[in-house]
Short mmCIF file of C-alpha atoms and ligand atoms in Angstrom, two decimals:
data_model
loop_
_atom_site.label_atom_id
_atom_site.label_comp_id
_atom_site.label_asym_id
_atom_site.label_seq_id
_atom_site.Cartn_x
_atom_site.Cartn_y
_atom_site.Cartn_z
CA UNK A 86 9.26 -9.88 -35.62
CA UNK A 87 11.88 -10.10 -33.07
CA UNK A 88 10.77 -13.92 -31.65
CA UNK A 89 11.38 -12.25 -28.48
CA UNK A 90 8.41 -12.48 -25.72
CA UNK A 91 6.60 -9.66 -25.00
CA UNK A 92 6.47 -9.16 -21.31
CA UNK A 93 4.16 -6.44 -20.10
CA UNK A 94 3.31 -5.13 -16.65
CA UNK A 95 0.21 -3.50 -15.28
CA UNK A 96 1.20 -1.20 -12.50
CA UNK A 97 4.58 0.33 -11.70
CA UNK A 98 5.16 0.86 -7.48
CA UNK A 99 6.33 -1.81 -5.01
CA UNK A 100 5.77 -5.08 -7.19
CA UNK A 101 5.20 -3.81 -10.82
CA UNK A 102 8.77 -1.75 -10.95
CA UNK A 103 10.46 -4.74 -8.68
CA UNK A 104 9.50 -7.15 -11.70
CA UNK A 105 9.88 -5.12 -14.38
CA UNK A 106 13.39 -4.56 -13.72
CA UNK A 107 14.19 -8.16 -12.13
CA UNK A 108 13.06 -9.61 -15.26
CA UNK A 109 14.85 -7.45 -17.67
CA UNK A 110 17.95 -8.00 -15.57
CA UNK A 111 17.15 -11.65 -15.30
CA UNK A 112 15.88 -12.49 -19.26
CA UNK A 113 16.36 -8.88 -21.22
CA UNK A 114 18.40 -10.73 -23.92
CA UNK A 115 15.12 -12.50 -24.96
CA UNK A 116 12.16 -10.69 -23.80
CA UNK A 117 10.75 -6.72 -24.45
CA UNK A 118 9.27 -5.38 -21.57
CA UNK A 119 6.88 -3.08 -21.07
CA UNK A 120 5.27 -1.52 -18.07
CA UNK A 121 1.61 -0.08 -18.30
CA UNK A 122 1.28 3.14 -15.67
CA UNK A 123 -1.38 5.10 -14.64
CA UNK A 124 1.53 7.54 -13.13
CA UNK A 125 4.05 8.97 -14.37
CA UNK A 126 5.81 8.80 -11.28
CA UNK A 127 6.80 6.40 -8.49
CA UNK A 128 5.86 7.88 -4.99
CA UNK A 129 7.40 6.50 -2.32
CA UNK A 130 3.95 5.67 -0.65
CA UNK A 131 5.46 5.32 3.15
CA UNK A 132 6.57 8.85 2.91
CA UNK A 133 2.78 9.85 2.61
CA UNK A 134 2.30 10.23 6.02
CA UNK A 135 4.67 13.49 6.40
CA UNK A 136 3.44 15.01 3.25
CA UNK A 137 -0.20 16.51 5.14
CA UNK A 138 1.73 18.68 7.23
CA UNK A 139 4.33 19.28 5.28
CA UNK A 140 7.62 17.75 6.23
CA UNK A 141 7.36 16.23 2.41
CA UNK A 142 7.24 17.82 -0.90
CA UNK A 143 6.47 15.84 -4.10
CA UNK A 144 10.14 16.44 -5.11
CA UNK A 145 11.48 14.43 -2.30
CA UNK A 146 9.55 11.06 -2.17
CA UNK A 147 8.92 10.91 -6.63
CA UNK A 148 10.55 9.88 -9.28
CA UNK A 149 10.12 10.07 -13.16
CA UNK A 150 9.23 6.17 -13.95
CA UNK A 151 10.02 6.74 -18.14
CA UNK A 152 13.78 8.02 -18.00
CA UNK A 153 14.68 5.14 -15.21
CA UNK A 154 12.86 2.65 -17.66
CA UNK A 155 14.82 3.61 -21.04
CA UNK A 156 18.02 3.50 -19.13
CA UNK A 157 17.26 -0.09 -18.83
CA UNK A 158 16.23 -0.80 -22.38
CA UNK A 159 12.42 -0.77 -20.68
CA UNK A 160 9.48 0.62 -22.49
CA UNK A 161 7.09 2.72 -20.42
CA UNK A 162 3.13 3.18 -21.78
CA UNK A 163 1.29 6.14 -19.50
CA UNK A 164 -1.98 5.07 -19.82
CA UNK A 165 -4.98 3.47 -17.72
CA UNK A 166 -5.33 -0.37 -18.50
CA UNK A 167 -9.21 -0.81 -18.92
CA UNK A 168 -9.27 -4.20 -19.80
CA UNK A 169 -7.28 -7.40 -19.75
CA UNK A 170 -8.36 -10.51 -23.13
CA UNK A 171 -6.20 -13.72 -21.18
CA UNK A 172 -7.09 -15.94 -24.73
CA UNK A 173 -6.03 -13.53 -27.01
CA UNK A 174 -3.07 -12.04 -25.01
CA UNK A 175 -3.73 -8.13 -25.29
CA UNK A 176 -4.05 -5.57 -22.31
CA UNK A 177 -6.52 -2.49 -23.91
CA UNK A 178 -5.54 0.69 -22.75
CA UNK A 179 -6.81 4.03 -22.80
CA UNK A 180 -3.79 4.75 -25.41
CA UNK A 181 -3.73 1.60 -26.99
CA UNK A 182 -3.73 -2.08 -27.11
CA UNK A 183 -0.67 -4.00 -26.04
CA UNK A 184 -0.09 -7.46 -26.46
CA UNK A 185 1.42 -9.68 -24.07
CA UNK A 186 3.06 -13.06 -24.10
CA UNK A 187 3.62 -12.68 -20.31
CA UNK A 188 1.56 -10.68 -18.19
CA UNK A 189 2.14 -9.61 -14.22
CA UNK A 190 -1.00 -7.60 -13.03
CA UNK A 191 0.30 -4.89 -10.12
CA UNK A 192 -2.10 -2.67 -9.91
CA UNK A 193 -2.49 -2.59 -6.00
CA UNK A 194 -6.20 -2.16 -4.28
CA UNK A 195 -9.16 0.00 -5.40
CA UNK A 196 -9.72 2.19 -2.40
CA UNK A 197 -13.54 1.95 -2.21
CA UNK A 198 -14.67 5.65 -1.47
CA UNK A 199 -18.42 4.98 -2.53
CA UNK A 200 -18.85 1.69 -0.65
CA UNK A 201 -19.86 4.61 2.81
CA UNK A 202 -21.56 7.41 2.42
CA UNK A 203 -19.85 10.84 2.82
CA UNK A 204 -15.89 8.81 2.96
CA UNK A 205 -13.26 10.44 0.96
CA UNK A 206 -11.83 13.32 -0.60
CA UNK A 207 -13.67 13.41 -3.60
CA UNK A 208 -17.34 13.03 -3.03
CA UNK A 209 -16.95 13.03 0.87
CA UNK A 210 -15.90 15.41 3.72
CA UNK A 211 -12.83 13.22 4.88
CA UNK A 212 -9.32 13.00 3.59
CA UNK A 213 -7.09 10.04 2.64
CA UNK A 214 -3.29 9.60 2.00
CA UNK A 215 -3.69 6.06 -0.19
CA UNK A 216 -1.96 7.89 -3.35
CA UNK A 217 0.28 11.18 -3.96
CA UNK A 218 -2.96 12.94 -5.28
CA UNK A 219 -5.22 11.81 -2.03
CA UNK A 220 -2.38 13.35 -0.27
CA UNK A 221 -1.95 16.83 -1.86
CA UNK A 222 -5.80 17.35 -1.06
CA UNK A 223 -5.48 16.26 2.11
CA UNK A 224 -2.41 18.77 3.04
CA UNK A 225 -4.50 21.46 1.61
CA UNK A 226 -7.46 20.33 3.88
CA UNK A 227 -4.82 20.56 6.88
CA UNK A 228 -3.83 24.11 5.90
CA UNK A 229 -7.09 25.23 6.27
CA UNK A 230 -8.02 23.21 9.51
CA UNK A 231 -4.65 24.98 10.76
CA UNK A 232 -6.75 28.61 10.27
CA UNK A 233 -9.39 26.95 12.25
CA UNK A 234 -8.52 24.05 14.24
CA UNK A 235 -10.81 21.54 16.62
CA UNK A 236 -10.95 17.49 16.93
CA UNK A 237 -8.94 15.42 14.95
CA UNK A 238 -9.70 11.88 13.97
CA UNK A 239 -8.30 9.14 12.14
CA UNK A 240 -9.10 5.41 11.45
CA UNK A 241 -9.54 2.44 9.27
CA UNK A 242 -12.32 1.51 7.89
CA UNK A 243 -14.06 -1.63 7.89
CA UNK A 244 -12.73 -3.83 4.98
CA UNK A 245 -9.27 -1.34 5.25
CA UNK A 246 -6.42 -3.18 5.04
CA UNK A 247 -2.82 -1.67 5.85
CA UNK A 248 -3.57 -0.57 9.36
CA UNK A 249 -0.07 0.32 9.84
CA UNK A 250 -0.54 3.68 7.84
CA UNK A 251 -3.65 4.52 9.77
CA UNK A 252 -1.62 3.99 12.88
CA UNK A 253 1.52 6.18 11.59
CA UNK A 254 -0.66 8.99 10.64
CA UNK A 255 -2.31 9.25 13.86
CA UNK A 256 0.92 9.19 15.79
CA UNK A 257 2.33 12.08 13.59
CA UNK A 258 -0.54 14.45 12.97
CA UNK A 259 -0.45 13.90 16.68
CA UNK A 260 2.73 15.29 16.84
CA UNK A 261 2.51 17.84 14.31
CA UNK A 262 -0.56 19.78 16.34
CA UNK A 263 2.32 20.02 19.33
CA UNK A 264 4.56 21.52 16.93
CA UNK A 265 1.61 24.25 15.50
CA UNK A 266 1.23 24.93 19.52
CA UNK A 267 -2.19 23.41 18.62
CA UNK A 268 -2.04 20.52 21.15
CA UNK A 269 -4.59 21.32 23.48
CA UNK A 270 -7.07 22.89 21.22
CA UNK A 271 -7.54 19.83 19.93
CA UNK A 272 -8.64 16.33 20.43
CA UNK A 273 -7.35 13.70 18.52
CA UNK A 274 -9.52 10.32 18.34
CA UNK A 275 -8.16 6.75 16.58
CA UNK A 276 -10.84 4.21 15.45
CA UNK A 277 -10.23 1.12 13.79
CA UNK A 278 -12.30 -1.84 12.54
CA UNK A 279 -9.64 -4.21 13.70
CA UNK A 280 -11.19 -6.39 16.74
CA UNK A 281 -8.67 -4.79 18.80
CA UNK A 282 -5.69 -2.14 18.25
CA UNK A 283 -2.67 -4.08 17.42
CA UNK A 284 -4.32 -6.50 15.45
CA UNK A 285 -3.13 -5.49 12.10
CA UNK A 286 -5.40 -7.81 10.11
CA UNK A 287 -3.04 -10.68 11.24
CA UNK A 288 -4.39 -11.25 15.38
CA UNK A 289 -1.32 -9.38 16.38
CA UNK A 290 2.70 -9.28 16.59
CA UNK A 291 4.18 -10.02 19.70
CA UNK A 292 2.69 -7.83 22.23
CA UNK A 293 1.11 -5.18 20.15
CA UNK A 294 -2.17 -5.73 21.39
CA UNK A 295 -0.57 -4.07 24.86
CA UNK A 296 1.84 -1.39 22.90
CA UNK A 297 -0.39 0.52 20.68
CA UNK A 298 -2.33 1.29 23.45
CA UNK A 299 0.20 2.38 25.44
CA UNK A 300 1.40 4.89 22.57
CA UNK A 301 -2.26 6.46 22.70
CA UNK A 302 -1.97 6.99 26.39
CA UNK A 303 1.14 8.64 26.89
CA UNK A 304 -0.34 10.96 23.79
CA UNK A 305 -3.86 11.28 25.19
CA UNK A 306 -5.35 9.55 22.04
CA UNK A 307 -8.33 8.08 22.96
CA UNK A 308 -9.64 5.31 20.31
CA UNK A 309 -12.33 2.69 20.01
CA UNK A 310 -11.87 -0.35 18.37
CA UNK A 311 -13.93 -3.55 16.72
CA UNK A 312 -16.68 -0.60 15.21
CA UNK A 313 -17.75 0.12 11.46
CA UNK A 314 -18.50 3.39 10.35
CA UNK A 315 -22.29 3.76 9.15
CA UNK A 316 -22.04 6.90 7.51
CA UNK A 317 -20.05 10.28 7.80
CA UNK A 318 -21.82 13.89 7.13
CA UNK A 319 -19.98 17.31 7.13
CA UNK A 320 -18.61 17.14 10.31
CA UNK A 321 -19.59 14.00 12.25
CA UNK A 322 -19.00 10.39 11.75
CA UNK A 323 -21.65 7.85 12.56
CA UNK A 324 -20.96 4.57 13.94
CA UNK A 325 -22.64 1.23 14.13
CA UNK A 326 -22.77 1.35 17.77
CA UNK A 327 -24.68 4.61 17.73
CA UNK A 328 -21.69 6.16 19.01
CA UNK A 329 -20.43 9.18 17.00
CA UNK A 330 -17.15 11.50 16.17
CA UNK A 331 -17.48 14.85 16.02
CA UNK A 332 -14.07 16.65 13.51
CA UNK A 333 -12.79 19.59 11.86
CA UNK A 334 -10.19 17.15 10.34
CA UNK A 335 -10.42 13.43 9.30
CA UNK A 336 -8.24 10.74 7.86
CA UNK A 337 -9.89 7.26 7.34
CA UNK A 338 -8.28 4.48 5.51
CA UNK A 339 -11.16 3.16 3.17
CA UNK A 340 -12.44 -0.36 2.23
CA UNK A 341 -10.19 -1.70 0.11
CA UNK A 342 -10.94 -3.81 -3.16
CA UNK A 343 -9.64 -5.00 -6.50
CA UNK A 344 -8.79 -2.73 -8.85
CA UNK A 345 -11.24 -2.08 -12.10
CA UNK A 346 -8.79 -3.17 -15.02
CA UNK A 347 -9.27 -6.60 -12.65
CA UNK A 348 -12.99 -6.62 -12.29
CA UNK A 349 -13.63 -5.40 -15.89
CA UNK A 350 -12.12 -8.36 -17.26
CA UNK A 351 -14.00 -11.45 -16.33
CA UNK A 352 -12.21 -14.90 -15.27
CA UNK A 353 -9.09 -12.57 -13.92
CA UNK A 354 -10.38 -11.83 -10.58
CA UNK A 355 -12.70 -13.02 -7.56
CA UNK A 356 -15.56 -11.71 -7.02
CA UNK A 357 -13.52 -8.53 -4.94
CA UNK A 358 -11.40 -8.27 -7.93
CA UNK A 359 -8.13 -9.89 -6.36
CA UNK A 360 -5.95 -11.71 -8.30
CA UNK A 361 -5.88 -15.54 -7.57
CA UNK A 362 -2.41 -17.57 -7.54
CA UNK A 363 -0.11 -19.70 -7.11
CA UNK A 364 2.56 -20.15 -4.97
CA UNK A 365 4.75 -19.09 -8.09
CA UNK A 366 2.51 -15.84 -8.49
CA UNK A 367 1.23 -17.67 -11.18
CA UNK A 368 -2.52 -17.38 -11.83
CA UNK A 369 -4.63 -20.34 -11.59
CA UNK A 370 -6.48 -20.61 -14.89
CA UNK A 371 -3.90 -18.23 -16.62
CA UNK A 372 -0.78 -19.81 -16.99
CA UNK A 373 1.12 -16.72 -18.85
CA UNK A 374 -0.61 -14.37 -16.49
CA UNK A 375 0.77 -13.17 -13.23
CA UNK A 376 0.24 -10.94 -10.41
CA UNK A 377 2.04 -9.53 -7.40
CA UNK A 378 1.42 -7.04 -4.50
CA UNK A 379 -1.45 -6.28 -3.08
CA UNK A 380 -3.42 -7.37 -6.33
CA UNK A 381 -2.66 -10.64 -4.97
CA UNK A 382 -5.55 -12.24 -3.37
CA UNK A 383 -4.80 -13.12 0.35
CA UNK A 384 -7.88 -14.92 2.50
CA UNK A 385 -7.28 -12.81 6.11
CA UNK A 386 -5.98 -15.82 8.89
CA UNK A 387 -9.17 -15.55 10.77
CA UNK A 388 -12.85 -14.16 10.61
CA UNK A 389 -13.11 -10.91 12.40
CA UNK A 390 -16.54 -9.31 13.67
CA UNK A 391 -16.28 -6.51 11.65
CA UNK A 392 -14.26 -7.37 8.17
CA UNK A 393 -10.45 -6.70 8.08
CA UNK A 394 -8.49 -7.04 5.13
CA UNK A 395 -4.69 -8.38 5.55
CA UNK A 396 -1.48 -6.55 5.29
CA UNK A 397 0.36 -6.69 2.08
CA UNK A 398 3.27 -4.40 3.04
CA UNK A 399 5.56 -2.77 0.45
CA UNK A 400 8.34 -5.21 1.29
CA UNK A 401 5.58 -8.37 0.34
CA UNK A 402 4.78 -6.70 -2.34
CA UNK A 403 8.22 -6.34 -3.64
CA UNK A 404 8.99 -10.17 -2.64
CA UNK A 405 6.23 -10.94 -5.15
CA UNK A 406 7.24 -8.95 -7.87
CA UNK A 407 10.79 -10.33 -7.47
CA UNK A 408 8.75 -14.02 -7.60
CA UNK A 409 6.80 -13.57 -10.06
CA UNK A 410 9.50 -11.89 -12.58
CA UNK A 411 12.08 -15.13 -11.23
CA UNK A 412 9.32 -17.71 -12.27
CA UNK A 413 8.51 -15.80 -15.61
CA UNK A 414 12.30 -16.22 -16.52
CA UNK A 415 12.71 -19.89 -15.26
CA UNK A 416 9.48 -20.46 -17.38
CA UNK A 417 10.87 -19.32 -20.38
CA UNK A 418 14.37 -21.29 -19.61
CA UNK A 419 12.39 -24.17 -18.73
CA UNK A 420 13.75 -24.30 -15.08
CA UNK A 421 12.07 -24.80 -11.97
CA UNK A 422 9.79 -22.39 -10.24
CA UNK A 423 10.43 -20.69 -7.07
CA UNK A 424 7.18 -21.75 -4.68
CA UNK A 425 6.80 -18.55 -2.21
CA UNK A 426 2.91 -18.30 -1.19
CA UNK A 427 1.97 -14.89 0.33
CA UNK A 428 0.98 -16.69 3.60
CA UNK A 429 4.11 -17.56 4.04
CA UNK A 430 6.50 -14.94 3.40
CA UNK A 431 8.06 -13.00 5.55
CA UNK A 432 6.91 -9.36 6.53
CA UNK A 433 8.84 -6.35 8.30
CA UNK A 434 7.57 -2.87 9.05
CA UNK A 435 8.85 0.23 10.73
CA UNK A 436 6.18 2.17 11.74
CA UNK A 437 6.75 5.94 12.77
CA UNK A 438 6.08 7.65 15.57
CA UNK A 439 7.14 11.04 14.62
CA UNK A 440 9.74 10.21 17.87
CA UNK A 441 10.09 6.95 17.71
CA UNK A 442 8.27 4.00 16.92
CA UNK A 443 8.30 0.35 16.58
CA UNK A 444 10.05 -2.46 13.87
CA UNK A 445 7.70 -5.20 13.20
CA UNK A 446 9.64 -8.63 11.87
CA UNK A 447 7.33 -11.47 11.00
CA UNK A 448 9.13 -14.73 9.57
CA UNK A 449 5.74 -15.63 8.28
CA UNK A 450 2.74 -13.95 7.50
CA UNK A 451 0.29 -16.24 8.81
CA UNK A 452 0.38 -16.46 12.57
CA UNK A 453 0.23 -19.95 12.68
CA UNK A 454 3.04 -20.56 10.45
CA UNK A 455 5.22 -18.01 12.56
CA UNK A 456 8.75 -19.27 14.41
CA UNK A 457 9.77 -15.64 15.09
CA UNK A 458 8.21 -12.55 15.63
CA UNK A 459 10.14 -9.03 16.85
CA UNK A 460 8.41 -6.06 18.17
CA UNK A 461 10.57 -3.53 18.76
CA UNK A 462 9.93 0.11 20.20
CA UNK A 463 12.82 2.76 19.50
CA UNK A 464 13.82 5.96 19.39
CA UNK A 465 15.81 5.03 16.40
CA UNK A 466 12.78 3.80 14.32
CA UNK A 467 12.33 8.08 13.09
CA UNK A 468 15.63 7.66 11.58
CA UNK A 469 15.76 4.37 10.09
CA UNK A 470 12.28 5.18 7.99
CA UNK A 471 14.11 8.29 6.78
CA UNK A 472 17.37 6.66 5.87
CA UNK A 473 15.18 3.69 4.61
CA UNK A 474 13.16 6.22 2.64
CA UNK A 475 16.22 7.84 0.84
CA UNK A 476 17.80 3.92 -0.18
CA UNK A 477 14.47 2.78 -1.20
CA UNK A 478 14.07 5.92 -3.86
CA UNK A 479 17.94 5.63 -5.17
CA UNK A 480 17.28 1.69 -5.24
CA UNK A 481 14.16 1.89 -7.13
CA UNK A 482 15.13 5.28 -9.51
CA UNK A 483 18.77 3.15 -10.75
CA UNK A 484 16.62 0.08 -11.16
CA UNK A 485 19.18 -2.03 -8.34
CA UNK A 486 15.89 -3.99 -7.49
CA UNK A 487 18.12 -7.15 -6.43
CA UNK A 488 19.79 -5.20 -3.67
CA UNK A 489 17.71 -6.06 -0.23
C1 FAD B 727 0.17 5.88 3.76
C2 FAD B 727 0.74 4.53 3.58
C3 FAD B 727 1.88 4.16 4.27
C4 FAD B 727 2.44 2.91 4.09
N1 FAD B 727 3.56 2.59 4.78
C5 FAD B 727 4.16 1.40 4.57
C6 FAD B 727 5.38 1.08 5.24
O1 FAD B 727 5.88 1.84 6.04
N2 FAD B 727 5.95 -0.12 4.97
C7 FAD B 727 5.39 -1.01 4.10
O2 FAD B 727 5.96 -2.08 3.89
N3 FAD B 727 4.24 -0.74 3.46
C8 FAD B 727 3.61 0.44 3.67
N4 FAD B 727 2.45 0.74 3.02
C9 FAD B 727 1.89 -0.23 2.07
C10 FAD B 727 2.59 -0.12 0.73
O3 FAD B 727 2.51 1.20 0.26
C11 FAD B 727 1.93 -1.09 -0.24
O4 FAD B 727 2.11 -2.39 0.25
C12 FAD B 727 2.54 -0.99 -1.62
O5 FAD B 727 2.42 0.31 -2.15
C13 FAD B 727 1.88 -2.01 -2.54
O6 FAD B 727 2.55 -2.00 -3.76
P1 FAD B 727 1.83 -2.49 -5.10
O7 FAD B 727 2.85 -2.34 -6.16
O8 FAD B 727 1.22 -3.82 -4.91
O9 FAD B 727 0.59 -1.52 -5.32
P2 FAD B 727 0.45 0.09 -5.34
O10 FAD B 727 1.56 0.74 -4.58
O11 FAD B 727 -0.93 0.37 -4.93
O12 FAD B 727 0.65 0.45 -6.85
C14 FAD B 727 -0.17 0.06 -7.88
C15 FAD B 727 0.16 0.92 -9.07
O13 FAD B 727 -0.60 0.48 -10.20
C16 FAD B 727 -1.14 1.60 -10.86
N5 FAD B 727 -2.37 1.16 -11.52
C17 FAD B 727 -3.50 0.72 -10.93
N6 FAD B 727 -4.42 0.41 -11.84
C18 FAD B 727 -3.86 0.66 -13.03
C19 FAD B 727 -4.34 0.57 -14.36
N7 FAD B 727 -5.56 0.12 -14.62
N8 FAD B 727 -3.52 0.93 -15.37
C20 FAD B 727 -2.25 1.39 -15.12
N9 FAD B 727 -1.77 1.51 -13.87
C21 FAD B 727 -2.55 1.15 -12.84
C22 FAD B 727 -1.38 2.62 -9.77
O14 FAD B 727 -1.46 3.92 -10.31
C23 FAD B 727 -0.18 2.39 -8.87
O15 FAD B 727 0.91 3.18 -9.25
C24 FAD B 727 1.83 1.98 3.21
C25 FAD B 727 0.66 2.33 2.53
C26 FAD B 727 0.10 3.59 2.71
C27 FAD B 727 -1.16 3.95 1.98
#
């Protein structure tokens, strides 16, 4: 026995790597930590939206989690967690069971495929760019559309959340049919389940509601917005309006849920499988149990016609991972907790154009709580992503978590 605490993480992206190597940096002389991963690798998620056609490889937006863990005196399990026992302190895995006296759940949404008929890459005719995997079959489905092309459409789902992707993807595959000389053989439709485009799951920033329309025009994107999909076959997508989309080429953004490790272990989750806490990331019944990111349950601000799930951007997520891995530290020093509730932390965004596009700057994510909001359309938006991009990876790969 070492009588040190056993930390161990579920998930290793945006929160789960943030607080694994916060709280080694913050506590290491008294705790072990170990991070649970379904992946080998961390993918830069953001960059997903250039791998489809191409302007990504794997090599440029991955890293190896395992090497960048043992550098740090971090112990890495690849395995699925299947099941979380709070009383008894033990996360089962498909390798093997791993106790815990602290426990930070960041295993980010459950992209609900099934929940429509014919959505997704796997058992559907559409394509998605969620995880590294979704992408690689969805730049294969572009090669072939590129032998073949016609109509092009993207969208969110209804119970999507992280519009912003949805809305990047768009502008670029957009871009990337002017660069194939492709342009005006085909159409390219946006549809979204938020009540209008711009809303983001949050009622708006600043004047988006007037801006992302504006971007369709001047690239002849037509959209529809406030509409639910009621089923997709090979080639057409059915709404609840009776309207339809015809496509040689789809991207939709799926419902999003709770992960199963979450919903297979009763009194962790709601009934969506989201993590309930604190303001200290701390979960409510649980007090050695944490959770960060988009695990996290967050009620949306307002009731929209057709459900819309709310943002939890890679920077929130990383906020709460840095949280929760603070408060685990100050709980084993017996200090004082940091109180940071998702509604009100701050949220900021840069999302691409292909040329261009627009910062997003929230102080708060709640609108109601907000003192300052920036929208911000730029030419220099392209670059900053890709310098962002190239920081983030180096950040996250030499475990400097505490740098901004
Ligand atoms: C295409 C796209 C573009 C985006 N662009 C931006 C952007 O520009 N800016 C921004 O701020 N945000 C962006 N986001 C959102 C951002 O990616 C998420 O907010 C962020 O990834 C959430 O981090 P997370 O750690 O909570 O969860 P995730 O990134 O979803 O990671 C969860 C991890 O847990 C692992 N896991 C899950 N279940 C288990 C299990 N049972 N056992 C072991 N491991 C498990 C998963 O494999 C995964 O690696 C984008 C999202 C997408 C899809």
């Amino acid at each position: 026995m070492s009588g040190k605490k056993d930390i161990v993480i579920i998930g290793s992206s945006f929160a789960g790597l943030t607080a694994a190597f916060d709280v080694k940096r913050l506590i290491g002389d008294r705790t072990e930590v170990t991070v649970i991963t379904k992946s080998p690798l961390f993918t830069f998620i953001p960059s997903l939206i250039w791998y489809t056609q191409g302007w990504r490889q794997q090599q440029d937006i991955t890293f190896a989690l395992e090497p960048a863990y043992q550098k740090r005196g971090i112990k890495t399990v690849v395995a699925e967690a299947i099941a979380i026992s709070p009383e008894q302190g033990i996360v089962h895995t498909t390798k093997s069971n791993v106790p815990f006296d602290y426990l930070i759940i960041a295993t980010g949404p459950y992209w609900n495929f099934e929940a429509i008929t014919g959505l997704g890459p796997h058992h559907g005719h559409t394509q998605s760019i969620c995880n590294l995997e979704h992408a690689q079959s969805s730049r294969q489905a572009w090669i072939e559309y590129l032998k073949n092309p016609g109509p092009v459409v993207v969208g969110a789902a209804q119970g999507a959340s992280c519009f912003g992707a949805a809305y990047e993807f768009v502008l670029n595959i957009e871009q990337a049919l002017r660069r194939e000389g492709l342009r005006q053989q085909a159409s390219v439709s946006f549809f979204t389940s938020e009540p209008f485009a711009g809303h983001f799951g949050l009622g708006g920033v600043g004047k988006s509601k007037q801006l992302l329309p504006k971007f369709f025009a001047q690239r002849g994107i037509e959209y529809k917005e406030n509409i639910a999909i009621e089923s997709i076959t090979e080639d057409t997508i059915h709404f609840n309006d009776g309207s339809k989309l015809p496509f040689k080429y789809a991207m939709i953004i799926p419902p999003f849920k709770g992960t199963e490790v979450v919903r297979n272990s009763p009194g962790v989750g709601n009934t969506m499988g989201w993590v309930e806490v604190e303001g200290t990331y701390r979960h409510k019944t649980y007090p050695n149990i944490y959770a960060a990111g988009v695990a996290v349950a967050v009620a949306p601000p307002q009731q929209t016609p057709i459900p819309t799930g709310v943002p939890k951007t890679g920077y929130m997520s990383e906020v709460m991972g840095r949280t929760a891995a603070h408060n685990i530290a100050a709980d084993i020093k017996n200090e004082k907790p940091v109180l940071l509730p998702p509604t009100e932390l701050p949220a900021l965004c840069m999302l691409d154009a292909a040329k261009g596009g627009i910062l997003m700057s929230v102080d708060k994510l709640y609108p109601d709580k907000r003192k300052r909001e920036i929208l911000l359309p730029s030419y220099a938006i392209h670059a900053g992503k890709i310098a962002f991009e190239k920081y983030f990876l180096w950040k996250c790969r030499t475990g400097r978590t505490n740098l901004p």
